[in-house]
Short mmCIF file of C-alpha atoms in Angstrom, two decimals:
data_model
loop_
_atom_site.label_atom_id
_atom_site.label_comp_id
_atom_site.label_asym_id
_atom_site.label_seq_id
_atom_site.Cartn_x
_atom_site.Cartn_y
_atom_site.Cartn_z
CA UNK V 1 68.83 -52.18 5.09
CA UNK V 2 71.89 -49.64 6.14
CA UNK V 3 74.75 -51.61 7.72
CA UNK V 4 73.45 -49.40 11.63
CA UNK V 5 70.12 -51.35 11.05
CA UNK V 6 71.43 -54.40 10.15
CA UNK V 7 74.16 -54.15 13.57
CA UNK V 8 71.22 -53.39 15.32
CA UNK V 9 68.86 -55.88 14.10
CA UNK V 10 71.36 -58.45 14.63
CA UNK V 11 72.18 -57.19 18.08
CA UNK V 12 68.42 -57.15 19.28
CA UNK V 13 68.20 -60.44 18.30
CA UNK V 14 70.62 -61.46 19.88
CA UNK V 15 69.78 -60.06 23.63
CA UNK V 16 65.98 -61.07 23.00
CA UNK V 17 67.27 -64.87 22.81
CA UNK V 18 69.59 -64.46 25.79
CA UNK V 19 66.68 -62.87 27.86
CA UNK V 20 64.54 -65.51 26.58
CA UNK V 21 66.57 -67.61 27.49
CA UNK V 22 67.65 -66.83 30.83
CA UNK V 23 64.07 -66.32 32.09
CA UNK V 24 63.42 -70.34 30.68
CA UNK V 25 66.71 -70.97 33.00
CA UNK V 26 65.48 -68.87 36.14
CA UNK V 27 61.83 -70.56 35.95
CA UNK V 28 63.17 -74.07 35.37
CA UNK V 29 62.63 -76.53 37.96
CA UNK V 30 65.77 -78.28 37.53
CA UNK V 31 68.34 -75.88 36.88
CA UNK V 32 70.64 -75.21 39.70
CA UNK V 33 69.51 -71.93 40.62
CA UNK V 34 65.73 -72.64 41.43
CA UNK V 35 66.26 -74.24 44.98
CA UNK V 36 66.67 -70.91 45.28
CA UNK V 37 62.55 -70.87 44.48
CA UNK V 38 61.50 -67.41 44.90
CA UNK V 39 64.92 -65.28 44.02
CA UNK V 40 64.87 -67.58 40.54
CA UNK V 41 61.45 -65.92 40.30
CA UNK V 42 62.10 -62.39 41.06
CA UNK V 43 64.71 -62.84 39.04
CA UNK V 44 62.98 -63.86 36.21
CA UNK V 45 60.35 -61.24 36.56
CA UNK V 46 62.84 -58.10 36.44
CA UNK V 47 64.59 -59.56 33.18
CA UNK V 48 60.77 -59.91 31.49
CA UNK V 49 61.29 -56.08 32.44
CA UNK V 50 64.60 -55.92 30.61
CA UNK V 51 62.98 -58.19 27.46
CA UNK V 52 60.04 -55.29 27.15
CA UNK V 53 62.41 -52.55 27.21
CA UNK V 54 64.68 -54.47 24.49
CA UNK V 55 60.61 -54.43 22.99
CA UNK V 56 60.30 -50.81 23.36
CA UNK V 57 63.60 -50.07 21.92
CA UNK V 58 63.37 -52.13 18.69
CA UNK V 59 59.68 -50.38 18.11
CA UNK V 60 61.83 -46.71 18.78
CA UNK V 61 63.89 -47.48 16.15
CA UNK V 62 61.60 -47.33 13.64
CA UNK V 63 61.43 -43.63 13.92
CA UNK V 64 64.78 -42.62 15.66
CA UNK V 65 67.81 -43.06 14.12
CA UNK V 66 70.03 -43.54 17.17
CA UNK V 67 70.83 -45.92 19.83
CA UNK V 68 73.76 -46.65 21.94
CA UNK V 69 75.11 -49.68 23.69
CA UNK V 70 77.90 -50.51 25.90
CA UNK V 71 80.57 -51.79 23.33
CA UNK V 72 83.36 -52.25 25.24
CA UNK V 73 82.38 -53.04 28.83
CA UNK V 74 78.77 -54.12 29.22
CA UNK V 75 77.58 -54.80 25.78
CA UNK V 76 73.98 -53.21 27.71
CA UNK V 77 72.49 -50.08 26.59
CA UNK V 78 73.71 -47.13 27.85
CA UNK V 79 71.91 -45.40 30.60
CA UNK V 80 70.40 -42.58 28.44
CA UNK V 81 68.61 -45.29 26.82
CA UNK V 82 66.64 -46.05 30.05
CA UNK V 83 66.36 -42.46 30.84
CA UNK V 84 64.66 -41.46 27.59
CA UNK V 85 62.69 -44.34 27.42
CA UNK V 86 61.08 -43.49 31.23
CA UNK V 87 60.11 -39.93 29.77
CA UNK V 88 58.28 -41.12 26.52
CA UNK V 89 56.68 -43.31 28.86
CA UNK V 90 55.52 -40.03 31.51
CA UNK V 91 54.47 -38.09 28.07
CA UNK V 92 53.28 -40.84 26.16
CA UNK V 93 49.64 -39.93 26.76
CA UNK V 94 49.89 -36.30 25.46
CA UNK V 95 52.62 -37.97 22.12
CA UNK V 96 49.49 -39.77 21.26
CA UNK V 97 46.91 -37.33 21.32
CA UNK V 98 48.59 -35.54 18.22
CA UNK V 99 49.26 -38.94 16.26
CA UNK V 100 45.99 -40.18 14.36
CA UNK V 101 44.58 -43.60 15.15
CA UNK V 102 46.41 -46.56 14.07
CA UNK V 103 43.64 -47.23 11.48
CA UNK V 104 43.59 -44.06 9.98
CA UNK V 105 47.44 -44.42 9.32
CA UNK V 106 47.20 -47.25 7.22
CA UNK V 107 45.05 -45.98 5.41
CA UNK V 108 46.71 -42.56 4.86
CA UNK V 109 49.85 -44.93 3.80
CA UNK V 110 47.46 -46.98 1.11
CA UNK V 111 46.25 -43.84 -0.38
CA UNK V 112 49.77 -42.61 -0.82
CA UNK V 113 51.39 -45.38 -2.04
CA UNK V 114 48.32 -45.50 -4.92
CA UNK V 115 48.69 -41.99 -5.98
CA UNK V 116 52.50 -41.42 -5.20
CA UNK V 117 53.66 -45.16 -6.46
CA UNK V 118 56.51 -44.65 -3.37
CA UNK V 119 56.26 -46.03 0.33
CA UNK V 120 55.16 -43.68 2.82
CA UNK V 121 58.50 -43.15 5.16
CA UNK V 122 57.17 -40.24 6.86
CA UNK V 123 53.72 -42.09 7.77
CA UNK V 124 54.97 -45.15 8.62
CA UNK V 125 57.90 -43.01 11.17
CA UNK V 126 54.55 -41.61 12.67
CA UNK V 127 53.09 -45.35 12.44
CA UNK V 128 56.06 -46.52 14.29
CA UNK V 129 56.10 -43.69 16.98
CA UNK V 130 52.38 -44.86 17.68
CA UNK V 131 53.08 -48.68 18.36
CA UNK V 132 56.11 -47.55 20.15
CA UNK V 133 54.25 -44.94 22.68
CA UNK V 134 51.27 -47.42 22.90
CA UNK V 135 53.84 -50.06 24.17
CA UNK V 136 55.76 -47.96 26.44
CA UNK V 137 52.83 -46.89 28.52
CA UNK V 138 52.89 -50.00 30.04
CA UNK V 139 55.01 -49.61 33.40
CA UNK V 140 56.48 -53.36 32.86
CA UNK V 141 59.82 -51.53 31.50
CA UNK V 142 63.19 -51.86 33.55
CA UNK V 143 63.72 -48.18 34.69
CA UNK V 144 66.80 -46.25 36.23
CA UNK V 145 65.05 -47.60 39.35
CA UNK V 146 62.46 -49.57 40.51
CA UNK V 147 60.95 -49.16 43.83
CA UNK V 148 61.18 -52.07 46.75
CA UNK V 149 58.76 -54.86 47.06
CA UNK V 150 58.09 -57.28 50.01
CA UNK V 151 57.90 -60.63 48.38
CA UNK V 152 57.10 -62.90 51.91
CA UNK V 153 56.35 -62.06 55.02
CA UNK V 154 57.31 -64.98 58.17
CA UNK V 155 58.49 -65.13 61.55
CA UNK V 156 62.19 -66.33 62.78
CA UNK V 157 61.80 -68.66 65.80
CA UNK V 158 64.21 -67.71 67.40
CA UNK V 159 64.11 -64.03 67.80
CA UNK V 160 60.30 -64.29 67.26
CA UNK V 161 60.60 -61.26 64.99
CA UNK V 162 58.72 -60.72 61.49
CA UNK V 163 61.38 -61.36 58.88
CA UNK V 164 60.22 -59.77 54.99
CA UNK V 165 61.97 -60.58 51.88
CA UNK V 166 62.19 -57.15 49.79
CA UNK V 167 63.51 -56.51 46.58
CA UNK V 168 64.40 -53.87 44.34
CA UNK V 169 65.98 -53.24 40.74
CA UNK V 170 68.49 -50.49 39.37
CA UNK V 171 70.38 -49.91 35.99
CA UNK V 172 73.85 -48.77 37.34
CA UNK V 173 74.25 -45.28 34.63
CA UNK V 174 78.48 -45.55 35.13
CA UNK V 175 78.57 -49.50 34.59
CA UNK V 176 75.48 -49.35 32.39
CA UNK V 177 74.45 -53.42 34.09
CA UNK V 178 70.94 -54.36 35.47
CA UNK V 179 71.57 -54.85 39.21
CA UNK V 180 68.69 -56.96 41.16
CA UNK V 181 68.57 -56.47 45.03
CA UNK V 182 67.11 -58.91 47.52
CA UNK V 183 67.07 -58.12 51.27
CA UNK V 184 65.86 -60.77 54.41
CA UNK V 185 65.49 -58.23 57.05
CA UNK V 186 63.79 -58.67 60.66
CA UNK V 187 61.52 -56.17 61.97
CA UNK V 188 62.04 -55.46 65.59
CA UNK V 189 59.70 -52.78 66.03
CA UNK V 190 56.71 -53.01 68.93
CA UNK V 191 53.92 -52.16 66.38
CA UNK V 192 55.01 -54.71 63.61
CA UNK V 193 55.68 -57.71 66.09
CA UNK V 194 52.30 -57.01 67.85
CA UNK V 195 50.28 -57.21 64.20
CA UNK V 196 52.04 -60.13 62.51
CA UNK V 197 52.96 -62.29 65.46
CA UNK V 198 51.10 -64.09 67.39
CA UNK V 199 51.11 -65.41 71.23
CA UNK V 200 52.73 -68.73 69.64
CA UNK V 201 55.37 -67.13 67.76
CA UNK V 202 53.97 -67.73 64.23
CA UNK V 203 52.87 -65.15 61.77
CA UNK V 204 49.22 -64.42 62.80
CA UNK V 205 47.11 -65.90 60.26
CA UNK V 206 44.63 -63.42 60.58
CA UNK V 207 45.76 -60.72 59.01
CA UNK V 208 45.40 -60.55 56.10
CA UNK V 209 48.84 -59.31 53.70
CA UNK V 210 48.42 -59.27 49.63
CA UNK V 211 51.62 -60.21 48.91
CA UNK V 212 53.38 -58.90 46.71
CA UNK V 213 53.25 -55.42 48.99
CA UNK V 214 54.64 -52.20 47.43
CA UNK V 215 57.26 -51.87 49.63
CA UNK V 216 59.24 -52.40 52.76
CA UNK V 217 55.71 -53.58 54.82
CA UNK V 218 56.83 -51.59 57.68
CA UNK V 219 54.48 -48.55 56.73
CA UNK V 220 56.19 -46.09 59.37
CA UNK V 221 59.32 -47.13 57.66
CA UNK V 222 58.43 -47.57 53.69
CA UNK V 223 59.64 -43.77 52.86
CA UNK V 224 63.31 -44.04 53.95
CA UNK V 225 63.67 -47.21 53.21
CA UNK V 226 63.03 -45.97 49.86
CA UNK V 227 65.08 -43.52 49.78
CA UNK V 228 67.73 -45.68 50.95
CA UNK V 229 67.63 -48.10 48.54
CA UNK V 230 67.77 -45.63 45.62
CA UNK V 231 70.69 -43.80 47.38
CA UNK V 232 72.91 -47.27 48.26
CA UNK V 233 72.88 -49.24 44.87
CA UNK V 234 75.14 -48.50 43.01
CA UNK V 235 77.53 -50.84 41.51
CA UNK V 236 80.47 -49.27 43.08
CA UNK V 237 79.29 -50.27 46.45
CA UNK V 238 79.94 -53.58 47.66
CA UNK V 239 76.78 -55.98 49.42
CA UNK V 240 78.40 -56.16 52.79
CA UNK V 241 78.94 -52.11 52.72
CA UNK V 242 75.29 -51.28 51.36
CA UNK V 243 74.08 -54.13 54.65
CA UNK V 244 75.89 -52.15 56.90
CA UNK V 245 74.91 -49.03 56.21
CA UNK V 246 71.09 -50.37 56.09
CA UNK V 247 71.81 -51.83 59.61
CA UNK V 248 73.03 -48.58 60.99
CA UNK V 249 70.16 -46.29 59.55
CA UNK V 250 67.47 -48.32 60.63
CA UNK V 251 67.02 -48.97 64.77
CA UNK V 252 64.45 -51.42 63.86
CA UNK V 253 65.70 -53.24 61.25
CA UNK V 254 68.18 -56.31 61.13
CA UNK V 255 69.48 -57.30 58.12
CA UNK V 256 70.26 -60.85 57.71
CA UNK V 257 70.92 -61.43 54.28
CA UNK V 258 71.92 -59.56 50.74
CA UNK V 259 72.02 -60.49 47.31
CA UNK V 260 72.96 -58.74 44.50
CA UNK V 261 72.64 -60.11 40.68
CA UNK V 262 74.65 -58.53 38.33
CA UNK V 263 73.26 -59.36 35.35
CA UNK V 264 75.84 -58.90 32.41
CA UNK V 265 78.48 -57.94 30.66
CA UNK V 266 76.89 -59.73 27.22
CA UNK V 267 78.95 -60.30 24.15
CA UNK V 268 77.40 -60.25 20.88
CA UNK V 269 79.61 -61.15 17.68
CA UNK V 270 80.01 -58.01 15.36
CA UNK V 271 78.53 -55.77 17.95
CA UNK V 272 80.59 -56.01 21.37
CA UNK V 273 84.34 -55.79 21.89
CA UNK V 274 84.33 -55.98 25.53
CA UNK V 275 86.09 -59.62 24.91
CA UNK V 276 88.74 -59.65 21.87
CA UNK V 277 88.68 -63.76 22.40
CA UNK V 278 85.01 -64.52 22.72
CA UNK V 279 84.05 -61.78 19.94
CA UNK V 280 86.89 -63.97 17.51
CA UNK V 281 85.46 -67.02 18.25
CA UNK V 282 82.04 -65.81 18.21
CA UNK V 283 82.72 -64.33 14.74
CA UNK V 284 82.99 -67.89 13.52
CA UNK V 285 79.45 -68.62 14.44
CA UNK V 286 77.41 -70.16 11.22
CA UNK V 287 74.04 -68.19 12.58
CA UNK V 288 74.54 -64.62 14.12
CA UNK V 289 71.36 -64.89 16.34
CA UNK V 290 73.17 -68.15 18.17
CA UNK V 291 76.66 -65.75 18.32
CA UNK V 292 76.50 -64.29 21.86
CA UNK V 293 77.02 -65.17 25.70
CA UNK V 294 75.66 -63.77 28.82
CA UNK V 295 77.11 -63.89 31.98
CA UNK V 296 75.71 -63.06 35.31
CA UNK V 297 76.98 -63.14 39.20
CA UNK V 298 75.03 -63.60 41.86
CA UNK V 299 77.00 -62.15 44.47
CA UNK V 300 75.52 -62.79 49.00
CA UNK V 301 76.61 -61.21 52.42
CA UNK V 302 74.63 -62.58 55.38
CA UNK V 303 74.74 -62.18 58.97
CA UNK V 304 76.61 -64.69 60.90
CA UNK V 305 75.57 -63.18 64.29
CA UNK V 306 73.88 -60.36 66.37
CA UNK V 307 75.61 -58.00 68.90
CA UNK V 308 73.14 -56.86 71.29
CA UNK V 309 71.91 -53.53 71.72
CA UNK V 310 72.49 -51.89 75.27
CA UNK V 311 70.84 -48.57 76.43
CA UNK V 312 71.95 -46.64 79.52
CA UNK V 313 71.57 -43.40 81.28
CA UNK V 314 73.97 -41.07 78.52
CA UNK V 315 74.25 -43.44 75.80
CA UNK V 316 73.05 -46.79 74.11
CA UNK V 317 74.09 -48.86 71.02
CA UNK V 318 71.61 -50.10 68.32
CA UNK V 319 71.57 -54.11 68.11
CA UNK V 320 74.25 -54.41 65.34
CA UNK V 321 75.04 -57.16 62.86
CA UNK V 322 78.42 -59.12 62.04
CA UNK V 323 78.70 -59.93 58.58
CA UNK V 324 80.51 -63.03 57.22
CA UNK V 325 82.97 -61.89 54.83
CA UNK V 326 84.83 -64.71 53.50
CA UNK V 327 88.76 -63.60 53.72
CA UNK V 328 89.93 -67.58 52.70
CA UNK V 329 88.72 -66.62 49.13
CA UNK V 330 90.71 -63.56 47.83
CA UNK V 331 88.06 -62.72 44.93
CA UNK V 332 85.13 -62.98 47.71
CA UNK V 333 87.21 -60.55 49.98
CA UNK V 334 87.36 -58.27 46.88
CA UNK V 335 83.83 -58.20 46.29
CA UNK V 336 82.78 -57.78 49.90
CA UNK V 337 80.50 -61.00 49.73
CA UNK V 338 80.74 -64.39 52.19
CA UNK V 339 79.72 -65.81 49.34
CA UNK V 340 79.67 -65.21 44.80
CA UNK V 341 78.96 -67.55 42.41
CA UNK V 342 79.95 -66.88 37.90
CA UNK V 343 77.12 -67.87 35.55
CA UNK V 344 77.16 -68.05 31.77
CA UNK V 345 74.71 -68.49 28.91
CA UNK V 346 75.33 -69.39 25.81
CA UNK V 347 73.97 -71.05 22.74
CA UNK V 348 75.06 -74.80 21.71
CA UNK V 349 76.24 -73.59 18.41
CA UNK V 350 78.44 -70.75 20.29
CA UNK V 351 79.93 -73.10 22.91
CA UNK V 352 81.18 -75.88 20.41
CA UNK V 353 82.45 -73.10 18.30
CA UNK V 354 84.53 -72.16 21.81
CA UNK V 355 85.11 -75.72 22.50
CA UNK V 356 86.34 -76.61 19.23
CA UNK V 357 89.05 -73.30 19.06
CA UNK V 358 89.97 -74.38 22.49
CA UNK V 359 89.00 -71.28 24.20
CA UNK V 360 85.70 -72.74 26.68
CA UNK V 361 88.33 -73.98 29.51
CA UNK V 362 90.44 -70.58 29.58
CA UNK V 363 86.65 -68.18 29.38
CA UNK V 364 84.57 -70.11 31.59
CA UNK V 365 87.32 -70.98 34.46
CA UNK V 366 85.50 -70.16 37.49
CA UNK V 367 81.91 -70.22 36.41
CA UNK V 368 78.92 -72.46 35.96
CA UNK V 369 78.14 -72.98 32.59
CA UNK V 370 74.46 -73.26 30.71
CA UNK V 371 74.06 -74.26 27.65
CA UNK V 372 70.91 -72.89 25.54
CA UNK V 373 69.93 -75.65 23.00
CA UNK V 374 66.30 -76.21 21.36
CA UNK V 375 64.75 -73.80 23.82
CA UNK V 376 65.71 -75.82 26.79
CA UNK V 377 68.72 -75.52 29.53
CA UNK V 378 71.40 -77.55 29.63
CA UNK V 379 74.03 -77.00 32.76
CA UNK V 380 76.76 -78.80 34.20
CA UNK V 381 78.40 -79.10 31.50
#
């Protein structure tokens, strides 16, 4: 095995377990993040995403020679990763048609290595291309983008307005992180209230809504609301401006809540640099698939009250939000957020090695801190 397959074996390893092991953290009933119930969910389904495109990846190196992470920022793959990987999935039908049958391979490669006495690279490359393509079809991967969703559907009380839950998913290409979007937004408009509400103010049990719905369930709405989303998430904007601007282009629409995981950066011993510190201390690690640590924020702007709409004879004003941005905190002010919290992930064997070197106070000031030990979840610590 080269040294570039051996960094890369190491380093797939490495984000498998994290991804493995954040997804036990997001569906696990006691860890601090699933009173959140369904955003620990969604969350957990967009990094099963991430974990088949690491899949995908691993498989593609078997037949390409190159692959590119974030070293010294992220420690993700770069965004031409995700980009290449979305068009072998578009031609992965017509790929296959001019590969022979899985079967057939192996046996090609048993007929060679009898009369030849040498292994087969160039069958098993077309071997590997195969398993690769055949896995890729699948649309389970974590693209550039991935369209909204409405997760739940209810009525506020109060305003007696449908309220949805939507979601959505982007790989930012200039910070090269996952981002995960969740949106609680009321729908004010005549035809929506008149289907899903009903004369006592509940959602009307009779119709009928097969949740998950591909997306925003306001069909007169779904387009731009697509359109908006892909347009107003990148990393570069902050939640409270990307709420805004979703409260001024839609009349109807009133958000009341944002959240934005940022999932990342990740440092892997031997293959990130984005931490001179944690990669030292990291280094020291007896097991390289136990030497990394993932971190993750989970960053929240929500409404803390509604200015009312007026109309009149030569001009009106669209019902308008007032987000909560939380000035008291200086880093919450810098984030545009009322509200952020810091997680980390990291192996038992990688956080006494931190401990012990004295480094775990000074790198984890200012964030919650899960351990990973025996495939279980350890926080508080």
């Amino acid at each position: 095995m080269t040294p570039e397959n051996d960094a890369a074996a190491r380093y797939f390893s490495a984000i498998t377990a994290a991804l493995s092991g954040l997804e036990v953290f997001m569906r696990d009933d006691r860890s601090p993040l699933y009173r959140h119930g369904i955003v620990a969910k969604i969350v957990a389904e967009y990094i099963a995403r991430l974990d088949k495109s690491f899949s995908c990846w691993r498989n593609r190196l078997g037949f390409v020679d190159t692959f590119r992470i974030s070293r010294a920022e992220s420690g993700f793959p770069v965004f031409q990763n995700l980009l290449e990987l979305e068009n072998d999935r578009r031609q992965a039908d017509s790929r296959l048609a001019n590969i022979p049958l899985a079967g057939e391979l192996r046996e090609e490669m048993a007929d060679f290595i009898l009369r030849h006495k040498e292994f087969p690279e160039a069958l098993q490359k077309s071997m590997a291309e195969r398993l690769y393509l055949e896995d890729v079809k699948s649309e389970q991967t974590f693209g550039p983008f991935t369209l909204a969703q409405t997760a739940k559907v209810s009525v506020n009380p109060k305003t007696a307005r449908p309220y949805y839950l939507v979601h959505w998913a982007t790989f930012d290409g200039s910070a090269n992180l996952p981002l995960v979007y969740m949106v609680t937004v009321e729908d004010s408009s005549e035809t929506m209230i008149s289907q899903l509400v009903d004369r006592n103010g509940k959602l009307n049990d009779k119709v009928d809504i097969p949740l998950p719905v591909d997306g925003l369930l306001n069909p007169e709405l779904a387009h731009r609301f697509d359109d908006f989303t892909e347009k107003n998430s990148a990393y570069t904007l902050s939640p409270a401006t990307i709420a805004v601007n979703l409260d001024k282009d839609f009349e109807p629409l009133h958000p009341k809540q944002l959240r934005r995981v940022v999932l990342g950066p990740f440092y892997s011993a031997g293959i990130t640099d984005n931490n001179s510190t944690v990669t030292e201390v990291l280094a020291k690690v007896r097991k390289p698939e136990n030497a990394w640590l993932l971190t993750w924020t989970i960053q929240e702007v929500y409404s803390k009250a509604e200015k009312p709409g007026r109309r009149g004879l030569f001009s009106s004003e669209k019902t308008t939000q007032e987000f909560f941005i939380n000035t008291d905190d200086l880093e919450a002010a810098r984030q545009g957020v009322s509200s952020y919290e810091n997680h980390a992930l990291i192996p038992h064997e990688a956080y006494q090695a931190l401990y012990a070197a004295g480094e775990a106070q000074k790198i984890f000031s200012g964030y919650k801190v899960h351990i990973l030990s025996n495939g279980q979840v350890i926080s508080d610590v």
